[in-house]
């Protein structure tokens, strides 16, 4: 009987392996063979899931954001004050990155890659928008708390 493979689950597992590799080696100095080895797949299989280094990094970033978002959703946001939500965000961020140095390195490298540089484009066009959306949400929560005195 042929083995049934959930390609989407496998894709996410490989993106998580890539995230670990990027955290260890950086987003500029990894090899596709590093990801294949970390994911436990053959080098040729690498390209069945992602066709370029940029696509690997983007998908690892999506996995990082999804995992971060899952840990950041408080159970009842409607009843929480803005100050409580900011505390939850800070606490959740520290918990998420905690002792996972590779995850933290990858996140910082991506943030750095998204910064505008003189005479060059950011490494990823969509990253500044993602980080700006996050920053905008934090600012809105702080402003809400200042307006209602919490």
Short mmCIF file of C-alpha atoms in Angstrom, two decimals:
data_model
loop_
_atom_site.label_atom_id
_atom_site.label_comp_id
_atom_site.label_asym_id
_atom_site.label_seq_id
_atom_site.Cartn_x
_atom_site.Cartn_y
_atom_site.Cartn_z
CA UNK A 1 0.00 0.00 0.00
CA UNK A 2 1.50 3.40 -0.96
CA UNK A 3 2.34 5.79 1.84
CA UNK A 4 -0.07 8.74 2.06
CA UNK A 5 1.75 12.00 2.69
CA UNK A 6 0.08 15.20 3.85
CA UNK A 7 2.08 17.56 1.64
CA UNK A 8 0.95 20.69 3.46
CA UNK A 9 1.96 19.28 6.86
CA UNK A 10 5.27 18.13 5.38
CA UNK A 11 5.79 21.57 3.86
CA UNK A 12 5.27 23.21 7.26
CA UNK A 13 7.65 20.73 8.92
CA UNK A 14 10.29 21.54 6.33
CA UNK A 15 9.70 25.29 6.78
CA UNK A 16 10.23 24.79 10.54
CA UNK A 17 13.49 22.97 9.79
CA UNK A 18 14.48 25.87 7.54
CA UNK A 19 13.69 28.30 10.34
CA UNK A 20 16.12 26.41 12.61
CA UNK A 21 18.80 26.48 9.91
CA UNK A 22 18.33 30.22 9.33
CA UNK A 23 18.57 30.85 13.05
CA UNK A 24 21.79 28.90 13.22
CA UNK A 25 23.49 29.91 9.95
CA UNK A 26 21.71 33.15 9.06
CA UNK A 27 19.55 34.00 6.06
CA UNK A 28 22.52 34.95 3.92
CA UNK A 29 24.87 32.00 4.44
CA UNK A 30 22.77 28.83 4.43
CA UNK A 31 22.82 26.12 1.79
CA UNK A 32 19.83 24.18 0.56
CA UNK A 33 21.68 21.03 1.67
CA UNK A 34 21.59 22.39 5.24
CA UNK A 35 17.80 22.50 5.14
CA UNK A 36 17.55 19.06 3.53
CA UNK A 37 19.73 17.59 6.26
CA UNK A 38 17.81 19.36 9.08
CA UNK A 39 14.46 18.25 7.60
CA UNK A 40 15.65 14.69 7.00
CA UNK A 41 15.00 14.80 3.26
CA UNK A 42 17.15 14.40 0.18
CA UNK A 43 18.64 17.41 -1.55
CA UNK A 44 16.47 16.83 -4.61
CA UNK A 45 13.33 16.83 -2.48
CA UNK A 46 14.11 20.34 -1.31
CA UNK A 47 12.93 21.80 -4.60
CA UNK A 48 9.65 19.87 -4.56
CA UNK A 49 8.49 22.15 -1.75
CA UNK A 50 10.23 25.49 -2.35
CA UNK A 51 12.00 26.58 -5.52
CA UNK A 52 14.35 29.31 -4.25
CA UNK A 53 16.17 30.53 -1.18
CA UNK A 54 13.86 33.53 -1.04
CA UNK A 55 10.82 31.22 -1.04
CA UNK A 56 12.37 29.17 1.80
CA UNK A 57 12.91 32.28 3.89
CA UNK A 58 9.42 33.63 3.17
CA UNK A 59 7.75 30.36 4.14
CA UNK A 60 9.81 30.07 7.31
CA UNK A 61 8.72 33.63 8.15
CA UNK A 62 5.06 32.69 7.61
CA UNK A 63 5.49 29.74 10.00
CA UNK A 64 7.17 32.01 12.56
CA UNK A 65 4.34 34.55 12.35
CA UNK A 66 1.65 31.88 12.62
CA UNK A 67 3.27 30.33 15.68
CA UNK A 68 3.79 33.76 17.23
CA UNK A 69 0.17 34.76 16.54
CA UNK A 70 -1.17 31.58 18.12
CA UNK A 71 0.63 32.38 21.35
CA UNK A 72 -0.45 36.02 21.36
CA UNK A 73 -4.22 35.68 21.34
CA UNK A 74 -5.51 36.27 24.88
CA UNK A 75 -8.65 34.33 25.81
CA UNK A 76 -11.00 37.32 26.18
CA UNK A 77 -9.65 40.49 24.57
CA UNK A 78 -12.94 42.37 24.91
CA UNK A 79 -12.77 42.39 28.71
CA UNK A 80 -9.08 43.24 28.96
CA UNK A 81 -7.76 46.76 29.29
CA UNK A 82 -5.23 48.10 26.80
CA UNK A 83 -2.58 47.94 29.55
CA UNK A 84 -3.39 44.25 30.08
CA UNK A 85 -3.11 43.61 26.34
CA UNK A 86 0.30 45.34 26.16
CA UNK A 87 1.51 43.31 29.17
CA UNK A 88 0.22 40.14 27.49
CA UNK A 89 2.01 41.08 24.27
CA UNK A 90 5.32 41.71 26.03
CA UNK A 91 5.01 38.59 28.17
CA UNK A 92 3.92 36.53 25.18
CA UNK A 93 6.83 37.78 23.08
CA UNK A 94 9.34 36.87 25.78
CA UNK A 95 7.67 33.48 26.22
CA UNK A 96 7.60 32.84 22.48
CA UNK A 97 11.27 33.59 21.93
CA UNK A 98 12.33 32.51 25.43
CA UNK A 99 15.35 30.30 25.24
CA UNK A 100 14.94 29.59 21.52
CA UNK A 101 18.02 31.42 20.30
CA UNK A 102 17.63 30.21 16.71
CA UNK A 103 14.07 31.52 16.46
CA UNK A 104 15.15 34.86 17.93
CA UNK A 105 18.13 35.16 15.56
CA UNK A 106 15.92 34.43 12.57
CA UNK A 107 13.36 37.02 13.69
CA UNK A 108 16.02 39.68 14.22
CA UNK A 109 17.69 38.93 10.87
CA UNK A 110 14.37 39.25 9.09
CA UNK A 111 13.63 42.50 10.85
CA UNK A 112 17.05 43.83 9.83
CA UNK A 113 16.50 42.66 6.25
CA UNK A 114 13.24 44.62 6.15
CA UNK A 115 14.84 47.93 7.07
CA UNK A 116 15.22 50.43 4.27
CA UNK A 117 18.81 50.90 3.21
CA UNK A 118 20.44 53.73 1.37
CA UNK A 119 20.60 52.99 -2.37
CA UNK A 120 19.20 49.46 -1.99
CA UNK A 121 15.86 47.80 -1.68
CA UNK A 122 14.91 45.75 1.39
CA UNK A 123 15.59 42.03 1.02
CA UNK A 124 11.85 41.31 1.15
CA UNK A 125 9.29 43.81 -0.06
CA UNK A 126 6.47 42.54 2.15
CA UNK A 127 8.37 42.50 5.47
CA UNK A 128 8.21 46.24 6.17
CA UNK A 129 4.42 46.06 5.82
CA UNK A 130 4.22 43.16 8.28
CA UNK A 131 6.36 44.90 10.87
CA UNK A 132 4.50 48.21 10.33
CA UNK A 133 1.17 46.44 10.85
CA UNK A 134 2.45 45.03 14.14
CA UNK A 135 3.79 48.42 15.22
CA UNK A 136 0.52 50.12 14.23
CA UNK A 137 -1.42 47.65 16.40
CA UNK A 138 0.82 48.33 19.39
CA UNK A 139 0.51 52.09 18.93
CA UNK A 140 -3.28 51.84 18.64
CA UNK A 141 -3.44 49.84 21.87
CA UNK A 142 -1.21 52.33 23.71
CA UNK A 143 -3.28 55.25 22.42
CA UNK A 144 -6.48 53.49 23.50
CA UNK A 145 -5.03 53.01 26.98
CA UNK A 146 -3.96 56.64 27.18
CA UNK A 147 -7.43 57.79 26.09
CA UNK A 148 -9.28 55.73 28.69
CA UNK A 149 -6.71 56.27 31.45
CA UNK A 150 -5.64 52.64 31.81
#
